[in-house]
Short mmCIF file of C-alpha atoms in Angstrom, two decimals:
data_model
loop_
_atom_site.label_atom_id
_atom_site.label_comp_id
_atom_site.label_asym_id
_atom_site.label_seq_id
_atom_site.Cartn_x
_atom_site.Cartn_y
_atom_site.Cartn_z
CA UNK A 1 104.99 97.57 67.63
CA UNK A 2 105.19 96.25 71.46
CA UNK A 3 101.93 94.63 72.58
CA UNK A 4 100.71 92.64 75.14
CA UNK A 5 97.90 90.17 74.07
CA UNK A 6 95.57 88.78 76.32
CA UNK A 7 92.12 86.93 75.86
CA UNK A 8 89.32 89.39 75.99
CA UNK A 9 86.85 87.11 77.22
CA UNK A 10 84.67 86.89 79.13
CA UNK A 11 85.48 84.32 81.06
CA UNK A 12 83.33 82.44 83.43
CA UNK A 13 83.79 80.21 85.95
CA UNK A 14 81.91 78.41 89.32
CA UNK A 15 82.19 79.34 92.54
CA UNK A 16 85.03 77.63 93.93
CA UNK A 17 86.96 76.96 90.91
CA UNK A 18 90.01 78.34 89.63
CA UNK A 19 90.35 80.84 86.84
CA UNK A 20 93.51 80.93 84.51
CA UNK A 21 93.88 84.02 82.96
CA UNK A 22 96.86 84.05 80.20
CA UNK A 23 99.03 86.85 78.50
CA UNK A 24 101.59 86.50 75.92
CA UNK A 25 104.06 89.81 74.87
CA UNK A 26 106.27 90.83 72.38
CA UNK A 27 109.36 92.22 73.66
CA UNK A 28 111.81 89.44 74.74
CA UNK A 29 113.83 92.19 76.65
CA UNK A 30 110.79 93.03 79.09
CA UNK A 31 112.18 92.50 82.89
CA UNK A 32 108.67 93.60 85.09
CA UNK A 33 105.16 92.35 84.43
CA UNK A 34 102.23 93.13 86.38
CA UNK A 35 98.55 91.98 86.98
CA UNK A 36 95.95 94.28 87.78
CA UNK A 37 92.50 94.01 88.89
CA UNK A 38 89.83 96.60 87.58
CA UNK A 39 85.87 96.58 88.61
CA UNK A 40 83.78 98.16 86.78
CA UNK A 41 84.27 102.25 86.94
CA UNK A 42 87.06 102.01 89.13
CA UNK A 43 91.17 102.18 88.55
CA UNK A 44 93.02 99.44 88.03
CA UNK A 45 94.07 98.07 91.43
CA UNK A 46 97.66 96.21 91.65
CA UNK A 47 97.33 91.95 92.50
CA UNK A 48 100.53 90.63 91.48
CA UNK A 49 104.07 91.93 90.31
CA UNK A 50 106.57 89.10 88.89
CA UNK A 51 110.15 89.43 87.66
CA UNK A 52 111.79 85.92 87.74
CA UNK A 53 110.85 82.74 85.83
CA UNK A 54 108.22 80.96 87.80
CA UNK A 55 105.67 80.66 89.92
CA UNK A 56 104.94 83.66 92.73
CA UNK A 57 102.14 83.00 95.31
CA UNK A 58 100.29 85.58 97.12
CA UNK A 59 97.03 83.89 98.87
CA UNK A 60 94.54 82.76 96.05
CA UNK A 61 96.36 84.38 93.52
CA UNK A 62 99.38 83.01 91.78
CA UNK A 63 101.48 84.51 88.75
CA UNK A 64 103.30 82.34 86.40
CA UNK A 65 106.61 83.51 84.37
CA UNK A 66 108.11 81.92 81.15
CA UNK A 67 110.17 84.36 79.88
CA UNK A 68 111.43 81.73 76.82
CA UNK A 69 107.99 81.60 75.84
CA UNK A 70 107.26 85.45 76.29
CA UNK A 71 104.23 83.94 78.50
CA UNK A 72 102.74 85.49 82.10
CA UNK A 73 99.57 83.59 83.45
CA UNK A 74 97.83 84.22 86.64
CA UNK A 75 95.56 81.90 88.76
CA UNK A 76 93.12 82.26 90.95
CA UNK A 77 92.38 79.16 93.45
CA UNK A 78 89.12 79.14 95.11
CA UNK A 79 87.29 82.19 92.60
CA UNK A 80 84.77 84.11 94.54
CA UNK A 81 81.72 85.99 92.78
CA UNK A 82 83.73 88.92 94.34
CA UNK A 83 86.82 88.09 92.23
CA UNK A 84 84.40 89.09 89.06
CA UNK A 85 86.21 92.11 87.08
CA UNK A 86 88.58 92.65 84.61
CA UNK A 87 92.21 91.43 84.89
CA UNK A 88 94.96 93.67 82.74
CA UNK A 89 98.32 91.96 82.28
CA UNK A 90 100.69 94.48 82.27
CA UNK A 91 104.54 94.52 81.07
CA UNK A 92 107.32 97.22 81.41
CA UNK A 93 108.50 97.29 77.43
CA UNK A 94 111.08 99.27 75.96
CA UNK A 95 109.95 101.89 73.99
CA UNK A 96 110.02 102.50 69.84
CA UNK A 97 113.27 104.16 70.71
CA UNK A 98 114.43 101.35 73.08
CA UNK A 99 115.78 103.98 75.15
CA UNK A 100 113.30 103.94 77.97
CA UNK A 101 110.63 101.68 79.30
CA UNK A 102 107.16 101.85 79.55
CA UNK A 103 104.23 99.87 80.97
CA UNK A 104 102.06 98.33 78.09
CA UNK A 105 98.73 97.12 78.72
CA UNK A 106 96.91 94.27 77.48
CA UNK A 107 93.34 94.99 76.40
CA UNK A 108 92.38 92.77 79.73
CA UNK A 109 90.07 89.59 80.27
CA UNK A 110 86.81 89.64 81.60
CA UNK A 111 86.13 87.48 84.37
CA UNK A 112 82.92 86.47 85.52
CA UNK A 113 82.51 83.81 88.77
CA UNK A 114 79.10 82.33 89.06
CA UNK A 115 77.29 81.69 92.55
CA UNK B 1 101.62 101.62 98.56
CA UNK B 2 101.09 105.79 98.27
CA UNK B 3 97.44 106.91 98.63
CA UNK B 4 96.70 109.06 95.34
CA UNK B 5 93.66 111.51 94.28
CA UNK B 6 92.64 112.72 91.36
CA UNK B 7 90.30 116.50 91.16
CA UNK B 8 87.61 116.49 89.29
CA UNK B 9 86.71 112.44 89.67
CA UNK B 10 84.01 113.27 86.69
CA UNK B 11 83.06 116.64 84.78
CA UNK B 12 80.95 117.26 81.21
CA UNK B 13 82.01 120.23 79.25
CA UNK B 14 81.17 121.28 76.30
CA UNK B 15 83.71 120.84 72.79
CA UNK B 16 86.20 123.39 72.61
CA UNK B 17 86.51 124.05 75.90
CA UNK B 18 89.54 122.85 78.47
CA UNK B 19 89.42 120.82 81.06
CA UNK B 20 92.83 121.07 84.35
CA UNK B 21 93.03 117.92 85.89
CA UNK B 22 94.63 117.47 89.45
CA UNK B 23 96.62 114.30 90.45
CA UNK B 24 97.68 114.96 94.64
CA UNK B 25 100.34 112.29 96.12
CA UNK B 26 100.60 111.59 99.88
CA UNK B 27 104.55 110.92 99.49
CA UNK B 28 106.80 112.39 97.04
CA UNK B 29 107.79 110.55 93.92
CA UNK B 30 110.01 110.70 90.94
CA UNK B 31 107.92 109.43 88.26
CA UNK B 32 104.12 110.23 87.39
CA UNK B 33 102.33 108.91 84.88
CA UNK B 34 99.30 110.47 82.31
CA UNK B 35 97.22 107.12 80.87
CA UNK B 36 93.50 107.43 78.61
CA UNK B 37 91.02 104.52 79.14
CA UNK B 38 88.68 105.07 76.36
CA UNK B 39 85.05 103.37 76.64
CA UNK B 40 85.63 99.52 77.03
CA UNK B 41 89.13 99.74 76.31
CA UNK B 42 92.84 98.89 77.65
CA UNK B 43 95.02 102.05 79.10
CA UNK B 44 97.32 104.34 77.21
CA UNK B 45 100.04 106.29 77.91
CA UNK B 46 99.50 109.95 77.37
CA UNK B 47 103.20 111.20 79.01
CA UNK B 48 105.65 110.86 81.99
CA UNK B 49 105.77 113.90 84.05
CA UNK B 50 108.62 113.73 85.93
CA UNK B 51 109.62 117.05 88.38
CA UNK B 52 111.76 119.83 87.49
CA UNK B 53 111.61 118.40 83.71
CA UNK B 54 109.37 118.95 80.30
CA UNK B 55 106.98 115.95 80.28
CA UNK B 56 107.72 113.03 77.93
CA UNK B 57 104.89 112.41 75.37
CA UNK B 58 104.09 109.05 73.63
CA UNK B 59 103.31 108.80 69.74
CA UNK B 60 100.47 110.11 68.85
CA UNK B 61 99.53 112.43 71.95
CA UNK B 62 101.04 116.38 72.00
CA UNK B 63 102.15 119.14 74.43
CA UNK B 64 99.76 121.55 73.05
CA UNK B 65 96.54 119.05 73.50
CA UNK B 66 97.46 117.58 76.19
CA UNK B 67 99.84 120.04 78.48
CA UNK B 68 101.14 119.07 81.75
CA UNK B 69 102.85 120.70 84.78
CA UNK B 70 104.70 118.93 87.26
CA UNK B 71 105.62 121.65 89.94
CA UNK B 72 107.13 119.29 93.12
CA UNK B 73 107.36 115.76 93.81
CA UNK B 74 103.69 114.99 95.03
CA UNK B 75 101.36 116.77 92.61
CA UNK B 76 100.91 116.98 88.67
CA UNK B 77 98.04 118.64 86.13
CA UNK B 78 97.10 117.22 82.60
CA UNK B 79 94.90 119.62 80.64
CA UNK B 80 92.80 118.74 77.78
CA UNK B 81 92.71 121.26 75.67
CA UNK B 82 90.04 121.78 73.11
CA UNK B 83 88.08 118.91 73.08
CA UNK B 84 86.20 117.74 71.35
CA UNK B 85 83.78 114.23 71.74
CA UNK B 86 86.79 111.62 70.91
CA UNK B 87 88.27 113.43 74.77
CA UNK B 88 85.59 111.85 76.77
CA UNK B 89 87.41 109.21 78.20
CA UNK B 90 88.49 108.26 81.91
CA UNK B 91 91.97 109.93 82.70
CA UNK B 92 94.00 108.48 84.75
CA UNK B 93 97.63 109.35 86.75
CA UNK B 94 99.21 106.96 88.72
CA UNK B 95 103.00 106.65 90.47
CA UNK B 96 105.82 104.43 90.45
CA UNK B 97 107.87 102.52 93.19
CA UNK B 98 111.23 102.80 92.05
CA UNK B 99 112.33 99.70 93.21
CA UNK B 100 110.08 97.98 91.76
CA UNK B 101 108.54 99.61 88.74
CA UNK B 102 104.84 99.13 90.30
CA UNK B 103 102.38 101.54 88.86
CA UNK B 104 99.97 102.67 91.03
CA UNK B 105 96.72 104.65 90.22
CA UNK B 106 94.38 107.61 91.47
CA UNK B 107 90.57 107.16 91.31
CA UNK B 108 90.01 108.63 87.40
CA UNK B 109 88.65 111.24 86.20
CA UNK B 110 85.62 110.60 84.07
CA UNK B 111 85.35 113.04 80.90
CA UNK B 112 82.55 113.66 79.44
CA UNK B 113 82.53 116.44 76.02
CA UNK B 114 79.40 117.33 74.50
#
């Protein structure tokens, strides 16, 4: 079974601090992972895409790759109350069949950033 | 990234009815995508509609519940067929940038089955 864990939560930080939100996954062969951003009763909204061991930057938000340790985090520097939702870590998995890939979702964190 | 929307964004109906649900692209793509997000819960993959092919279903989800057209390159339906309570759910489609293998998604369609 491919899976993508994540922490459910919730987490909660200050104003002004930085959230880490972690995500571990199964298949050592995944090449594409993904974090999205869902508020509540909307779609999940893409933030970050990362393919290469690393760090990627993109403003306040910053995804971490360790392929090795089958390990994707993402940051966010300077957390605003409007940053509050739920993050899914997402990775493109091969399937049972390991044929084709597919995007498998973690069950997402809940973050929540206090005034 | 492509601007997607999604017909009906919410509907109740009643069990044992069917339910057609529209997913419209602004640009054409190859590969669309069927995904369930049951109450307080991650998103699954119901099928891959891809054009001018039968859809692709994942374990545990069938043609015959869950039947889906995919007539050109910018528009797909997913109909639930039957339902019954376990249907309510928010259904979702969304589209993929080839080069990249980002998913992006429509607004949802909220289900609701009495």
């Amino acid at each position: 079974q491919k899976e993508v864990e994540q922490n459910s939560g919730p987490l909660s930080v200050p104003e002004g601090a930085i959230a880490s939100l972690n995500c571990t996954y199964s298949d050592r062969g995944s090449q594409s992972f993904f974090w999205y951003r869902q508020y509540s009763g909307k779609s999940p909204e893409l933030i970050m895409s990362i393919y290469s061991n690393g760090d990627k930057e993109d403003g306040r938000f910053t995804a971490q790759l360790n392929k090795a340790s089958q390990y994707v985090s993402l940051l966010i520097r300077d957390s605003q109350p409007s940053d509050s939702a739920t993050y899914l870590c997402a990775v493109n998995m091969r399937n049972s069949g390991g044929s084709n890939y597919k995007l498998t979702f973690g069950k997402g964190t809940l973050l929540t950033v206090n005034p | 990234s492509a601007v997607i929307s999604q017909k009906p964004s919410r509907d109740i109906c009643q069990r044992g009815t069917s339910l057609t649900i529209q997913c419209q692209v602004d640009s054409q793509v190859t590969m669309m995508f069927w995904y369930r997000q049951q109450p307080g819960q991650s998103l699954t993959l119901i099928a891959t509609a891809n054009q001018g092919s039968e859809a692709t279903y994942e374990s545990g989800f069938v043609i015959d519940k869950f039947p889906i057209s995919r007539p050109n390159l910018t528009f797909s339906t997913l109909t639930v067929s039957n339902m019954s309570p376990e249907d309510s759910s928010i259904y979702l489609c969304s589209v993929e940038r080839t080069s990249s293998n980002e998913q992006f998604f429509g607004p949802g369609t909220r289900l609701t089955v009495l």
